Tab-separated table of C-alpha atoms in Angstrom:
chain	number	residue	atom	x	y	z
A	1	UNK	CA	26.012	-86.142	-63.630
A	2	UNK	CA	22.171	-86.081	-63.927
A	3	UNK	CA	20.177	-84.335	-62.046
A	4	UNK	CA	20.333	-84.572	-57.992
A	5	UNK	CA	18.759	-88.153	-57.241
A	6	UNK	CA	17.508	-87.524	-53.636
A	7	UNK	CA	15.072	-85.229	-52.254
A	8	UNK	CA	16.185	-81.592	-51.475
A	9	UNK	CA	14.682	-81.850	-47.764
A	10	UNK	CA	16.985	-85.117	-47.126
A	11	UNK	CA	20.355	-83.196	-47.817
A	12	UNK	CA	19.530	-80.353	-45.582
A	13	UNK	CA	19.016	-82.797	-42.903
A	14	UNK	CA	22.497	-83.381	-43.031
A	15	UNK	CA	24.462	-80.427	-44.845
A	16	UNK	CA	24.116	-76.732	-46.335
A	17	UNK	CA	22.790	-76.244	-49.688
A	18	UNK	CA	23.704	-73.624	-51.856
A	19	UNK	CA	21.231	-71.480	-54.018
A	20	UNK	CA	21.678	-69.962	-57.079
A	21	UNK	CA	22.260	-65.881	-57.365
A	22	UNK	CA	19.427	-63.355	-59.030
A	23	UNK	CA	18.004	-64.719	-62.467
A	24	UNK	CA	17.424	-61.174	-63.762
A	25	UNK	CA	21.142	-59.349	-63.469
A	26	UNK	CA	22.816	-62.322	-64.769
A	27	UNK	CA	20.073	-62.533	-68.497
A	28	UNK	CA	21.171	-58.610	-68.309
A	29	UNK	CA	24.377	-59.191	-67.826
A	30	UNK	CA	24.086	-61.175	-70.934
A	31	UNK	CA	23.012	-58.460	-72.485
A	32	UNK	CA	18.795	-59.289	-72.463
A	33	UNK	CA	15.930	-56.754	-72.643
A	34	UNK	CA	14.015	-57.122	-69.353
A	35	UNK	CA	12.012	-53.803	-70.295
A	36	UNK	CA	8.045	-54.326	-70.026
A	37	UNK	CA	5.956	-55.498	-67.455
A	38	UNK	CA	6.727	-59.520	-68.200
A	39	UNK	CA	10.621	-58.777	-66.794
A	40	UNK	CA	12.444	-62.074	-67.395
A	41	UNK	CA	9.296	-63.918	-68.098
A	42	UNK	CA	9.575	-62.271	-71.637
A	43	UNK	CA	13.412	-63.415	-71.872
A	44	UNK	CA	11.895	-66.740	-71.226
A	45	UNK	CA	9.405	-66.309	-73.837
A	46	UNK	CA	11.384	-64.830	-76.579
A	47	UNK	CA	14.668	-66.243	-75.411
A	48	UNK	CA	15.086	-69.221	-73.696
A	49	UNK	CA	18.726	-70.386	-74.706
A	50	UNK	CA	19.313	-67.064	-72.297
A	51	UNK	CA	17.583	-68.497	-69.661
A	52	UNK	CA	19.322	-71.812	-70.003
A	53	UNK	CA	22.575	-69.848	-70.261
A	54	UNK	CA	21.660	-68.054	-67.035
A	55	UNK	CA	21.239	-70.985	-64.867
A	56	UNK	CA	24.305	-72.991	-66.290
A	57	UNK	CA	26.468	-70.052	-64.970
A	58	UNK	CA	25.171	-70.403	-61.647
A	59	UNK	CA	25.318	-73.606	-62.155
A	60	UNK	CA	28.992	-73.700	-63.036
A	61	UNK	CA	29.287	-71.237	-59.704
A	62	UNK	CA	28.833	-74.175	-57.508
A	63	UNK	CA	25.089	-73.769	-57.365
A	64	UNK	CA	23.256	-76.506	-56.294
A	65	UNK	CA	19.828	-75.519	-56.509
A	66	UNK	CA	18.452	-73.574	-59.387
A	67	UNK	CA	15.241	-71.023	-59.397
A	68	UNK	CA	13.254	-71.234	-62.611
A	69	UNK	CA	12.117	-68.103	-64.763
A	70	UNK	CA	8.236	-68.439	-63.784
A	71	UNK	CA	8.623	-66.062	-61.127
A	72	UNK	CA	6.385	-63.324	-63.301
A	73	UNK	CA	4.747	-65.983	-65.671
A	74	UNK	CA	0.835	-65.480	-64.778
A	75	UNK	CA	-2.316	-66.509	-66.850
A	76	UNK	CA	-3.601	-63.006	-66.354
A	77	UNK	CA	-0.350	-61.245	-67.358
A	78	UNK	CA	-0.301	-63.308	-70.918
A	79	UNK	CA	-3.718	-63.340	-71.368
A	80	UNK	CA	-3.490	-59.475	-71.457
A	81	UNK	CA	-0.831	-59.837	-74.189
A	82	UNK	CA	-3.240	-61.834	-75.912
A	83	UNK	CA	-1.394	-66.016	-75.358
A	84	UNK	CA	-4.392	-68.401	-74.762
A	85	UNK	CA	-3.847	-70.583	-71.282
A	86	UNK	CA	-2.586	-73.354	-73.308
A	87	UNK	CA	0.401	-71.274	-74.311
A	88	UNK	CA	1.324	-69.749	-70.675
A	89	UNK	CA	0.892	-73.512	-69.285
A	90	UNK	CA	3.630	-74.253	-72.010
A	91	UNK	CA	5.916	-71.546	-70.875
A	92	UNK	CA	5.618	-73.068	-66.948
A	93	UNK	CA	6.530	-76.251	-68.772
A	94	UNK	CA	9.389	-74.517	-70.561
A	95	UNK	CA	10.521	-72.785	-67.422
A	96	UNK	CA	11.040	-76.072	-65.609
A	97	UNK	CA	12.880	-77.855	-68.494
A	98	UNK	CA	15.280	-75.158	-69.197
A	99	UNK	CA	16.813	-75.389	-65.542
A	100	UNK	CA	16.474	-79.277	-65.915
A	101	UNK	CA	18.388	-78.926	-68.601
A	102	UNK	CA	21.241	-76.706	-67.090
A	103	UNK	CA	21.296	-78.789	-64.058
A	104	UNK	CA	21.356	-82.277	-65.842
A	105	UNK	CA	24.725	-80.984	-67.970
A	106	UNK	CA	26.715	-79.707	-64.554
A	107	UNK	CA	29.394	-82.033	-62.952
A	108	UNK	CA	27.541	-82.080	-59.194
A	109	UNK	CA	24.010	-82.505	-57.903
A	110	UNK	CA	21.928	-79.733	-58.623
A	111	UNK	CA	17.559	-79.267	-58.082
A	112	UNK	CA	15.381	-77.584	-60.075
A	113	UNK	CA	12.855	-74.941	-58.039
A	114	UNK	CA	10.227	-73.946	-59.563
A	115	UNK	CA	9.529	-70.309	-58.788
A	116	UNK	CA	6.203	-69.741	-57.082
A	117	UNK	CA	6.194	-66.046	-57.148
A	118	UNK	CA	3.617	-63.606	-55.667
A	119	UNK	CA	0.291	-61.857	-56.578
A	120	UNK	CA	2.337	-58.585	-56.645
A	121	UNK	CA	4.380	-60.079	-59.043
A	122	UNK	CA	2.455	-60.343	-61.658
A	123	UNK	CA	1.461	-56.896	-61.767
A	124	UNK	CA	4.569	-55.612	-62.343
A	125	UNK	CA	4.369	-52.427	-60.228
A	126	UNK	CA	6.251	-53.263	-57.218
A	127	UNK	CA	3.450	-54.713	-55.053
A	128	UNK	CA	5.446	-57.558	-53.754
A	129	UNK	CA	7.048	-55.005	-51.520
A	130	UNK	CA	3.737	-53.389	-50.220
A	131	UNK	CA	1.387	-56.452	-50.000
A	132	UNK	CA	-2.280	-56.211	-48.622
A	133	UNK	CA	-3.465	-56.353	-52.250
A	134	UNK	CA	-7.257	-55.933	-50.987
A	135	UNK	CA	-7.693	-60.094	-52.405
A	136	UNK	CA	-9.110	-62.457	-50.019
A	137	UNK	CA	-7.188	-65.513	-48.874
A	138	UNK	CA	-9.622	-67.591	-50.995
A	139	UNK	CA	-8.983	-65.655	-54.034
A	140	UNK	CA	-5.313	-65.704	-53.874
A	141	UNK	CA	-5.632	-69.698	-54.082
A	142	UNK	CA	-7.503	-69.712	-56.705
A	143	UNK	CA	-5.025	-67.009	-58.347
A	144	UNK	CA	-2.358	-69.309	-57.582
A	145	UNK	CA	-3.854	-72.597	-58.109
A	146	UNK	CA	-3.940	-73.221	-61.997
A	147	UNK	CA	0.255	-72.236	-61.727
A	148	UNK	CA	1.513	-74.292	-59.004
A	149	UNK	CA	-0.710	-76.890	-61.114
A	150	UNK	CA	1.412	-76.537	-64.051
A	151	UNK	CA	4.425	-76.298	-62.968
A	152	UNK	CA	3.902	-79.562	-60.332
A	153	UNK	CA	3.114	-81.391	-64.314
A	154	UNK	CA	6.601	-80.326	-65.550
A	155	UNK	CA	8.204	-82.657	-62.814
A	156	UNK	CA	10.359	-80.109	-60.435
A	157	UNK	CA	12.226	-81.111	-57.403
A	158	UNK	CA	10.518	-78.709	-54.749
A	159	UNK	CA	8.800	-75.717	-55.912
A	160	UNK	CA	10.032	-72.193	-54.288
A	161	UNK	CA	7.341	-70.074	-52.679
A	162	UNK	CA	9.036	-67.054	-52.735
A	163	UNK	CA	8.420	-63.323	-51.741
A	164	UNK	CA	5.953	-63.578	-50.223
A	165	UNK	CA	5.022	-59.937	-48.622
A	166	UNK	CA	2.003	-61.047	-46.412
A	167	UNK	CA	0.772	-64.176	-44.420
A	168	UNK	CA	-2.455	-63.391	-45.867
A	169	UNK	CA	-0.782	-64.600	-49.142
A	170	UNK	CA	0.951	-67.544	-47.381
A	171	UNK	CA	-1.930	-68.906	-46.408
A	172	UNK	CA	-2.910	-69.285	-49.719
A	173	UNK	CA	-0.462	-70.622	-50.867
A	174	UNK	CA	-0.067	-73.180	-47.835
A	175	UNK	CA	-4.235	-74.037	-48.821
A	176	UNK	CA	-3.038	-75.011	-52.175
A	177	UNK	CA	0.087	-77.358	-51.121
A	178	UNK	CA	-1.923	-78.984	-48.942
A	179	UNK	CA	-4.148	-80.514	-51.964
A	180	UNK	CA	-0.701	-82.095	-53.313
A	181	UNK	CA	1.785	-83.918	-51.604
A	182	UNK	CA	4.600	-81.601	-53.336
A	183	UNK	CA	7.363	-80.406	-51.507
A	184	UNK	CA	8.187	-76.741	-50.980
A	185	UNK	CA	10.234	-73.971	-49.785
A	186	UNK	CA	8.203	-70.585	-48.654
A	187	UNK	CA	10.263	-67.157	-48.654
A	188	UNK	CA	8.681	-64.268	-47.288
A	189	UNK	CA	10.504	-60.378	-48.419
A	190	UNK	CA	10.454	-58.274	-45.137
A	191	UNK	CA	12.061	-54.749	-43.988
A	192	UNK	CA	12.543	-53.928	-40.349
A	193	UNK	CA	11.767	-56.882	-38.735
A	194	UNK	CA	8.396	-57.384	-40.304
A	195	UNK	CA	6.780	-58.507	-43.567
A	196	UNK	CA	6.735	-56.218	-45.805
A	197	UNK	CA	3.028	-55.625	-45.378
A	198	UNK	CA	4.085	-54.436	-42.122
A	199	UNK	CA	3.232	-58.395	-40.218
A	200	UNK	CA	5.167	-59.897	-37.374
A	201	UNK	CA	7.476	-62.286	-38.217
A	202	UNK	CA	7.147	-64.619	-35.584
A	203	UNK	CA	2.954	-65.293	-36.861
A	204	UNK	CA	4.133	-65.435	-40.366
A	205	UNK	CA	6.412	-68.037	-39.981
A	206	UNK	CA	3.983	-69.746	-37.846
A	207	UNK	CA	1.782	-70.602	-40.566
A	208	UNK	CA	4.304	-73.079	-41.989
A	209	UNK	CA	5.376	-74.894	-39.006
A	210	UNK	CA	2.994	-77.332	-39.130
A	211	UNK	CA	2.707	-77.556	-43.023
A	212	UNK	CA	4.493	-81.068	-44.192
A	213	UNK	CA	4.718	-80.397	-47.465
A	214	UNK	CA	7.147	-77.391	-46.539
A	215	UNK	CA	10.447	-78.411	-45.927
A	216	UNK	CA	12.107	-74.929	-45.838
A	217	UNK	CA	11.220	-70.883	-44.327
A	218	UNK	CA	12.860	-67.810	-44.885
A	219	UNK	CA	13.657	-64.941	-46.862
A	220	UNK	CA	14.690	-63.577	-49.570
A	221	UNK	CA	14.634	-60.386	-51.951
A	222	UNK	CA	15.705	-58.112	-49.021
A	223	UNK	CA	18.574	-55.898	-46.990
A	224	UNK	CA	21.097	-58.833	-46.008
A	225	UNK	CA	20.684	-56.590	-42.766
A	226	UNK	CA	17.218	-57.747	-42.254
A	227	UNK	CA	18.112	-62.048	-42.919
A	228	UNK	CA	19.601	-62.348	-39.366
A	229	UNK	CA	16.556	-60.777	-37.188
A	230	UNK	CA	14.257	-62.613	-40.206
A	231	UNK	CA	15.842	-66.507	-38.777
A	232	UNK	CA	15.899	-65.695	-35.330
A	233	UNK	CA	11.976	-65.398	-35.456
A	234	UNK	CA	11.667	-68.421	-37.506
A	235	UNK	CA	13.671	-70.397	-35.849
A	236	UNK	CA	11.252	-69.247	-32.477
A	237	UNK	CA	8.062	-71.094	-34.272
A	238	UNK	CA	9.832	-74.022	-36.222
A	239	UNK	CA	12.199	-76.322	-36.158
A	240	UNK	CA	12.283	-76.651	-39.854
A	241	UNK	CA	15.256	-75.770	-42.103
A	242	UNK	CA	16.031	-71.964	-42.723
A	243	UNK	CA	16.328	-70.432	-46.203
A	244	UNK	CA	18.030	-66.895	-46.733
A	245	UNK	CA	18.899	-65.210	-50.460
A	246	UNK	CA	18.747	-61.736	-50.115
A	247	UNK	CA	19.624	-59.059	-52.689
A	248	UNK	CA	22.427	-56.697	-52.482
A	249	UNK	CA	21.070	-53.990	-50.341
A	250	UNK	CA	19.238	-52.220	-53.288
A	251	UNK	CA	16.000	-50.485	-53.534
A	252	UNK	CA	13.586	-51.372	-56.208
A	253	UNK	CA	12.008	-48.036	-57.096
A	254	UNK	CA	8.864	-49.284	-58.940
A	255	UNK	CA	8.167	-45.909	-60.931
A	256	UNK	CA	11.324	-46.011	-62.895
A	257	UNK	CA	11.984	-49.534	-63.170
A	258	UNK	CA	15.450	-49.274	-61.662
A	259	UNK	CA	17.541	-50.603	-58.752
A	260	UNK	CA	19.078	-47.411	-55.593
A	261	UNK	CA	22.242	-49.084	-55.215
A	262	UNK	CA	24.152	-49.270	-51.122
A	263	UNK	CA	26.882	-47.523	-51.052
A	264	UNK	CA	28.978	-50.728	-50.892
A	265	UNK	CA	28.452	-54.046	-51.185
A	266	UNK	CA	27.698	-55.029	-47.288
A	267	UNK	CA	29.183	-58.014	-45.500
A	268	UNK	CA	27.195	-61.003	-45.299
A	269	UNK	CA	27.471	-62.727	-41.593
A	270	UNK	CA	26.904	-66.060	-43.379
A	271	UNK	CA	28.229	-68.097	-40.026
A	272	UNK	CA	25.706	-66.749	-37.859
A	273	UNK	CA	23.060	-67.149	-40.754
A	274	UNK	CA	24.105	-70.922	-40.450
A	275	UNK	CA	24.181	-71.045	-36.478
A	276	UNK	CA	20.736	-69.759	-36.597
A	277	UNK	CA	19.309	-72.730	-38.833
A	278	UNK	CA	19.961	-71.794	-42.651
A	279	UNK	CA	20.726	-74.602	-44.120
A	280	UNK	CA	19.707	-72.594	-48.011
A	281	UNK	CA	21.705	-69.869	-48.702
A	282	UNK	CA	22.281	-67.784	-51.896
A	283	UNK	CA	21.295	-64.763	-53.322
A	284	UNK	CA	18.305	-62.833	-55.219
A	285	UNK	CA	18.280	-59.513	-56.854
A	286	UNK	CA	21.928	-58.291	-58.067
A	287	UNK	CA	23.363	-60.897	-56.825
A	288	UNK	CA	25.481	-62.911	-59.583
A	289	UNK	CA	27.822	-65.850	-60.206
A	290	UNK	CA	30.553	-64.676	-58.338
A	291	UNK	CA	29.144	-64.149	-55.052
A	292	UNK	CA	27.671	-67.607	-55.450
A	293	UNK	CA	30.751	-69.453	-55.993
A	294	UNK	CA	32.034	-67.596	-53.199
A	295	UNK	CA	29.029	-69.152	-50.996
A	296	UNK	CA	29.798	-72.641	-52.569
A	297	UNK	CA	33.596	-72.415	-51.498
A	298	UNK	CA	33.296	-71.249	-48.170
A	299	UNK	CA	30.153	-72.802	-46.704
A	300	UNK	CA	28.989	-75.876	-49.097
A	301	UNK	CA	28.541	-79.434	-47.829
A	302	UNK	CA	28.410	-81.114	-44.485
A	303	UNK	CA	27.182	-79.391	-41.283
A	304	UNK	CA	29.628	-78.295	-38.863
């Protein structure tokens, strides 16, 4: 079956859609070398039948909607390794196609998402989980201008805006989608009932309420304790579709490039996640193929 004919924002009018699981366990799991600031940007670069590997196995989960590797792809980040913009532009290209790819060989409808990560990103030194990066809102677009640019050229089905740590950021973002008529998802990461730049929920959300080129809000890359609070507030300021794919509980600790584990694995209360709006729901960091196809068993298709 080739790639899903209708638009993403039409299905979740009428049924729950199912997300893939985190890109950057699953290229480890198959056995990849996400040392170095690039992360799986450089599997993408030096290994792209990994990343194509990757998303067919979420794919294969039951995924229906698969996140491409451009989540740490940045003209600044290359240009520091010395690629020209011509070469990073074809690596946004080559992010989108990969997952096209993947998608276009599965036996159900799946959508390509083009990842739309943040600022923090980039820098590779955790900043997506502290935010207030000292930029102006105005030089954040133009930071992520040129990117959303090149990967609206490779021909995605929605791009993901995803976490996002401050509304500051957001608005950015939202300044940029306005100049297309693309549609988008936007994913803010937040801890204790706030951003993780330490904003209210209810004012971050609010920023893409009125935004038609988003069809989606939520979170994602944080405590599955922190999705339910997260949708409540959205769902306060918007009737729009909810989004939720949290990690496993973990920590990212930033100075040694590693993951503090929970305990245990925690519950997920996926049926009040749905009650509350999500109509998205998969999984980010540590999160892998089987907890996906448990997702796509228990809670794909219609709404009940």
């Amino acid at each position: 079956m080739p790639r899903a004919t209708g638009p993403l924002a039409e299905a979740l009018a009428h049924r729950t859609v199912v997300l893939d699981g985190g890109l950057s366990n699953q290229l480890a799991a198959q056995g990849c070398d996400l040392t170095g600031g690039l992360w799986t940007a450089r599997v993408l670069d030096e290994r792209p039948v990994q990343v194509e590997a990757a998303h067919t196995a979420y794919a294969r989960a039951g995924a229906e909607v698969l996140i491409t590797a451009a989540y740490q792809v940045g003209y600044e980040a290359f240009a520091a390794r010395g690629r020209d913009r011509d070469a990073t532009t074809a690596l946004l290209h080559r992010s989108v196609a990969l997952a096209a790819r993947a998608a276009e060989a599965c036996d159900h409808e799946v959508w390509v998402a083009a990842s739309v990560g943040p600022y923090g990103a980039v820098l590779a030194d955790g900043s997506e989980y502290r935010g207030r990066y000292g930029l102006s809102v105005r030089e954040l677009a133009a930071f992520h201008r040129p990117r959303i640019e090149a990967l609206l050229a490779a021909g995605p089905d929605v791009l993901a805006v995803e976490t996002l740590p401050d509304p500051d950021e957001a608005e950015a973002v939202l300044t940029v989608l306005a100049e297309t008529d693309a549609p988008a998802w936007l994913s803010y990461t937040v801890a204790g009932g706030r951003t993780r730049s330490g904003h209210p929920l209810p004012g971050a959300f609010a920023l893409a309420a009125q935004a038609p080129q988003v069809i989606a809000v939520g979170v994602n890359c944080c405590d599955p304790a922190d999705v339910l609070p997260a949708l409540e507030a959205a769902a306060s300021v918007t009737a729009k579709p909810l989004l939720a794919y949290p990690n496993d509980g973990s920590v990212w600790e930033p100075a040694t490039g590693t993951w503090r584990a929970p305990g245990s694995l925690p519950s997920w209360p996926t049926d009040a996640w749905y009650r509350t709006g999500a109509r998205l729901v998969g999984g980010c960091c540590r999160i892998g193929p089987d907890r996906i196809a448990e997702l796509a068993r228990e809670h794909g298709g219609p709404i009940m």
